Short mmCIF file of C-alpha atoms in Angstrom, two decimals:
data_model
loop_
_atom_site.label_atom_id
_atom_site.label_comp_id
_atom_site.label_asym_id
_atom_site.label_seq_id
_atom_site.Cartn_x
_atom_site.Cartn_y
_atom_site.Cartn_z
CA UNK A 851 -24.90 -87.43 -14.29
CA UNK A 852 -25.73 -84.47 -12.04
CA UNK A 853 -26.71 -81.02 -13.23
CA UNK A 854 -23.43 -79.61 -11.83
CA UNK A 855 -21.44 -81.93 -14.12
CA UNK A 856 -23.33 -80.81 -17.26
CA UNK A 857 -23.36 -77.08 -16.51
CA UNK A 858 -20.86 -74.77 -18.20
CA UNK A 859 -18.12 -72.81 -16.39
CA UNK A 860 -19.20 -70.46 -13.58
CA UNK A 861 -20.48 -67.02 -14.60
CA UNK A 862 -17.50 -65.25 -13.00
CA UNK A 863 -15.07 -67.46 -14.94
CA UNK A 864 -16.83 -66.69 -18.24
CA UNK A 865 -16.79 -62.99 -17.33
CA UNK A 866 -13.04 -63.08 -16.59
CA UNK A 867 -12.32 -64.77 -19.92
CA UNK A 868 -14.43 -62.18 -21.74
CA UNK A 869 -12.74 -59.22 -20.02
CA UNK A 870 -9.29 -60.69 -20.59
CA UNK A 871 -10.01 -61.26 -24.27
CA UNK A 872 -11.28 -57.70 -24.72
CA UNK A 873 -8.21 -56.38 -22.91
CA UNK A 874 -5.87 -58.34 -25.17
CA UNK A 875 -7.63 -57.00 -28.26
CA UNK A 876 -7.40 -53.43 -26.94
CA UNK A 877 -3.70 -53.84 -26.07
CA UNK A 878 -2.94 -55.27 -29.50
CA UNK A 879 -4.75 -52.40 -31.23
CA UNK A 880 -2.98 -49.77 -29.11
CA UNK A 881 0.49 -51.23 -29.68
CA UNK A 882 -0.15 -51.63 -33.43
CA UNK A 883 -1.27 -48.00 -33.77
CA UNK A 884 1.68 -46.79 -31.70
CA UNK A 885 4.15 -48.74 -33.87
CA UNK A 886 2.86 -47.17 -37.11
CA UNK A 887 2.36 -43.66 -35.63
CA UNK A 888 -1.39 -44.04 -35.83
CA UNK A 889 -4.17 -41.87 -34.42
CA UNK A 890 -3.26 -40.45 -31.01
CA UNK A 891 -6.92 -40.63 -29.98
CA UNK A 892 -7.13 -44.29 -30.99
CA UNK A 893 -3.98 -45.17 -29.03
CA UNK A 894 -5.23 -43.28 -25.97
CA UNK A 895 -8.70 -44.88 -26.00
CA UNK A 896 -7.53 -48.46 -26.57
CA UNK A 897 -4.69 -48.14 -24.06
CA UNK A 898 -6.99 -46.79 -21.35
CA UNK A 899 -9.60 -49.47 -22.14
CA UNK A 900 -7.05 -52.26 -21.70
CA UNK A 901 -5.81 -50.81 -18.42
CA UNK A 902 -9.39 -50.33 -17.14
CA UNK A 903 -10.38 -53.91 -17.97
CA UNK A 904 -7.28 -55.16 -16.16
CA UNK A 905 -8.09 -53.12 -13.05
CA UNK A 906 -11.68 -54.41 -13.03
CA UNK A 907 -10.44 -58.00 -13.13
CA UNK A 908 -7.96 -57.37 -10.30
CA UNK A 909 -10.66 -55.77 -8.15
CA UNK A 910 -12.89 -58.81 -8.65
CA UNK A 911 -9.97 -61.05 -7.61
CA UNK A 912 -9.38 -59.27 -4.29
CA UNK A 913 -9.15 -61.77 -1.45
CA UNK A 914 -8.43 -64.72 -3.77
CA UNK A 915 -5.16 -66.57 -4.14
CA UNK A 916 -2.91 -65.39 -6.97
CA UNK A 917 -2.94 -67.49 -10.14
CA UNK A 918 -0.88 -67.51 -13.32
CA UNK A 919 -3.79 -65.80 -15.08
CA UNK A 920 -3.34 -62.82 -12.76
CA UNK A 921 0.07 -62.21 -14.35
CA UNK A 922 -1.71 -61.75 -17.69
CA UNK A 923 -3.97 -59.16 -16.06
CA UNK A 924 -0.91 -57.30 -14.78
CA UNK A 925 0.54 -57.29 -18.30
CA UNK A 926 -2.77 -55.91 -19.66
CA UNK A 927 -2.56 -53.02 -17.20
CA UNK A 928 1.13 -52.32 -17.86
CA UNK A 929 0.82 -52.32 -21.66
CA UNK A 930 -2.42 -50.34 -21.63
CA UNK A 931 -1.01 -47.72 -19.27
CA UNK A 932 2.22 -47.49 -21.28
CA UNK A 933 0.50 -46.91 -24.63
CA UNK A 934 -1.90 -44.41 -23.07
CA UNK A 935 1.08 -42.55 -21.59
CA UNK A 936 2.78 -42.46 -25.00
CA UNK A 937 -0.39 -41.00 -26.51
CA UNK A 938 -0.53 -38.31 -23.82
CA UNK A 939 3.12 -37.44 -24.57
CA UNK A 940 2.33 -37.04 -28.27
CA UNK A 941 -0.60 -34.76 -27.47
CA UNK A 942 1.53 -32.57 -25.23
CA UNK A 943 4.61 -32.34 -27.47
CA UNK A 944 3.19 -32.32 -31.01
CA UNK A 945 3.87 -29.07 -32.92
CA UNK A 946 0.79 -26.88 -33.18
CA UNK A 947 -1.05 -27.46 -36.45
CA UNK A 948 -2.25 -24.59 -38.60
CA UNK A 949 -4.14 -24.29 -41.88
CA UNK A 950 -2.01 -23.97 -45.02
CA UNK A 951 -2.73 -21.29 -47.63
CA UNK A 952 -1.32 -20.90 -51.14
CA UNK A 953 2.05 -19.19 -51.38
CA UNK A 954 2.36 -15.80 -52.98
CA UNK A 955 3.88 -15.35 -56.41
CA UNK A 956 7.70 -15.33 -56.40
CA UNK A 957 9.19 -11.89 -55.69
CA UNK A 958 12.60 -10.55 -54.81
CA UNK A 959 13.75 -11.79 -51.38
CA UNK A 960 15.69 -9.54 -48.97
CA UNK A 961 18.88 -11.16 -47.72
CA UNK A 962 21.78 -10.21 -45.49
CA UNK A 963 25.30 -10.40 -46.86
CA UNK A 964 28.25 -11.73 -44.85
CA UNK A 965 29.19 -8.13 -44.03
CA UNK A 966 25.74 -7.32 -42.69
CA UNK A 967 24.44 -5.17 -45.60
CA UNK A 968 20.99 -5.82 -47.00
CA UNK A 969 21.02 -7.11 -50.59
CA UNK A 970 18.30 -8.31 -52.93
CA UNK A 971 18.44 -11.70 -54.58
CA UNK A 972 16.01 -13.18 -57.10
CA UNK A 973 13.36 -15.38 -55.58
CA UNK A 974 13.53 -19.08 -56.36
CA UNK A 975 10.47 -21.33 -56.63
CA UNK A 976 9.54 -22.76 -53.26
CA UNK A 977 9.72 -26.56 -52.92
CA UNK A 978 6.39 -26.36 -51.10
CA UNK A 979 3.35 -24.56 -52.55
CA UNK A 980 1.85 -24.14 -49.06
CA UNK A 981 4.59 -22.03 -47.41
CA UNK A 982 3.28 -18.69 -46.09
CA UNK A 983 6.72 -17.19 -45.54
CA UNK A 984 10.12 -17.70 -47.16
CA UNK A 985 13.49 -16.01 -47.57
CA UNK A 986 17.25 -16.31 -47.67
CA UNK A 987 19.81 -15.03 -45.16
CA UNK A 988 23.51 -15.25 -44.27
CA UNK A 989 24.46 -15.71 -40.61
CA UNK A 990 27.80 -15.00 -38.95
CA UNK A 991 28.94 -16.51 -35.65
CA UNK A 992 26.36 -16.05 -32.86
CA UNK A 993 23.79 -14.47 -35.20
CA UNK A 994 20.19 -15.14 -34.16
CA UNK A 995 17.42 -15.50 -36.75
CA UNK A 996 13.68 -14.98 -36.35
CA UNK A 997 12.15 -16.98 -39.20
CA UNK A 998 8.73 -15.30 -39.17
CA UNK A 999 10.17 -11.80 -39.69
CA UNK A 1000 13.52 -12.72 -41.30
CA UNK A 1001 15.31 -10.45 -38.78
CA UNK A 1002 18.92 -11.24 -37.79
CA UNK A 1003 20.00 -9.93 -34.37
CA UNK A 1004 21.55 -10.72 -31.04
CA UNK A 1005 19.58 -13.01 -28.74
CA UNK A 1006 15.96 -11.91 -28.30
CA UNK A 1007 12.60 -13.34 -27.26
CA UNK A 1008 11.44 -14.16 -30.80
CA UNK A 1009 14.68 -15.68 -32.17
CA UNK A 1010 14.30 -19.23 -33.48
CA UNK A 1011 17.85 -20.38 -34.31
CA UNK A 1012 21.43 -19.28 -33.60
CA UNK A 1013 24.53 -20.15 -35.62
CA UNK A 1014 27.68 -21.42 -33.85
CA UNK A 1015 30.39 -20.85 -36.46
CA UNK A 1016 33.37 -22.65 -34.80
CA UNK A 1017 31.39 -25.91 -34.85
CA UNK A 1018 29.10 -25.05 -37.81
CA UNK A 1019 26.08 -25.89 -35.62
CA UNK A 1020 22.52 -24.58 -35.83
CA UNK A 1021 20.90 -24.39 -32.38
CA UNK A 1022 17.25 -23.76 -31.55
CA UNK A 1023 16.05 -21.21 -29.01
CA UNK A 1024 17.46 -21.32 -25.47
CA UNK A 1025 20.29 -23.72 -26.23
CA UNK A 1026 18.14 -26.42 -27.78
CA UNK A 1027 14.71 -25.93 -26.14
CA UNK A 1028 12.84 -26.41 -29.43
CA UNK A 1029 13.01 -29.24 -31.95
CA UNK A 1030 15.10 -29.45 -35.11
CA UNK A 1031 15.84 -32.45 -37.32
CA UNK A 1032 17.38 -33.26 -40.73
CA UNK A 1033 14.87 -33.91 -43.51
CA UNK A 1034 15.32 -35.88 -46.75
CA UNK A 1035 13.36 -34.84 -49.81
CA UNK A 1036 11.01 -31.91 -50.34
CA UNK A 1037 9.75 -30.39 -47.07
CA UNK A 1038 6.07 -29.69 -46.50
CA UNK A 1039 4.29 -28.62 -43.35
CA UNK A 1040 2.71 -32.03 -42.73
CA UNK A 1041 5.92 -33.95 -43.51
CA UNK A 1042 8.02 -31.72 -41.25
CA UNK A 1043 5.53 -31.92 -38.37
CA UNK A 1044 5.46 -35.72 -38.61
CA UNK A 1045 9.26 -35.92 -38.78
CA UNK A 1046 9.62 -33.69 -35.71
CA UNK A 1047 7.41 -36.05 -33.72
CA UNK A 1048 9.45 -39.13 -34.65
CA UNK A 1049 13.02 -37.75 -34.41
CA UNK A 1050 14.27 -34.42 -33.07
CA UNK A 1051 17.30 -32.71 -31.54
CA UNK A 1052 18.25 -29.37 -29.98
CA UNK A 1053 20.99 -28.68 -32.54
CA UNK A 1054 22.30 -30.02 -35.86
CA UNK A 1055 25.48 -29.75 -37.89
CA UNK A 1056 24.97 -27.35 -40.81
CA UNK A 1057 25.63 -29.45 -43.92
CA UNK A 1058 25.47 -27.88 -47.33
CA UNK A 1059 22.44 -28.88 -49.40
CA UNK A 1060 20.55 -30.42 -46.45
CA UNK A 1061 17.03 -29.41 -45.32
CA UNK A 1062 16.23 -29.18 -41.60
CA UNK A 1063 12.71 -29.09 -40.15
CA UNK A 1064 12.14 -27.18 -36.92
CA UNK A 1065 9.51 -25.62 -34.70
CA UNK A 1066 9.69 -21.87 -34.09
CA UNK A 1067 9.28 -19.80 -30.93
CA UNK A 1068 5.76 -18.92 -32.14
CA UNK A 1069 5.07 -22.69 -32.44
CA UNK A 1070 4.93 -22.64 -36.23
CA UNK A 1071 6.53 -25.33 -38.39
CA UNK A 1072 9.49 -24.23 -40.51
CA UNK A 1073 12.26 -25.64 -42.71
CA UNK A 1074 15.75 -24.27 -43.46
CA UNK A 1075 18.20 -25.39 -46.15
CA UNK A 1076 21.94 -24.77 -45.98
CA UNK A 1077 22.90 -23.32 -49.37
CA UNK A 1078 26.47 -22.39 -48.42
CA UNK A 1079 28.74 -22.82 -45.40
CA UNK A 1080 32.28 -21.54 -44.76
CA UNK A 1081 34.51 -23.72 -42.61
CA UNK A 1082 35.87 -23.21 -40.06
CA UNK A 1083 34.42 -20.25 -38.22
CA UNK A 1084 32.86 -18.60 -41.27
CA UNK A 1085 29.30 -17.76 -42.22
CA UNK A 1086 26.37 -19.93 -43.27
CA UNK A 1087 23.74 -19.07 -45.89
CA UNK A 1088 20.22 -20.41 -45.40
CA UNK A 1089 17.03 -20.42 -47.42
CA UNK A 1090 13.95 -20.96 -45.29
CA UNK A 1091 10.22 -21.66 -45.33
CA UNK A 1092 7.67 -20.96 -42.61
CA UNK A 1093 4.12 -22.29 -42.41
CA UNK A 1094 2.03 -19.85 -40.39
CA UNK A 1095 -1.71 -19.96 -39.54
#
């Protein structure tokens, strides 16, 4: 028996198997983290690693005939690039995070009546102890609301939502430029931010008793709850929370 018959596989073959195995592990980790909304950094790193390993293998195969194994390399690159792209999208579109501070003691909350006069209503306990701003307001058709200040007006640069009475819709700034989404349960800053990443719209139907999470013009996270709505074409009453830096 010759030495060539007893020797193991060529070094380049062993190297290709090693790189392919590492790429598969990286792809699997990236897809798993993406599926469970894991760390954006982890998804980005593992996705880029898988794509890089695939490119290295293809470069080393230049000039050689295509094999079935090369299809696996192409899949490594495609999956790695796709998961890395999804991570980049999350980084670019995630609502800006800010530190939460304890809410102030309940006080009287200014509110606007359906006729436009300012009235005072008793404050109710906030469902979140970390909200840095809260209030209650009544909006008529085409009223714009700035959640940070609680000011109701015509369209302006700081307005966050507008009420469309004929359809009982709440729209975000600029005809749906910002995100808004229904929320089940008790809203918190972290829960709303996570929900806005997974599911979001430009407008929602104002349903009584429902909470809606949204991002504001100032890139804060907020939540509004419909406490009363008049149909059709009437007013809507909202209580709201804002989490500011």
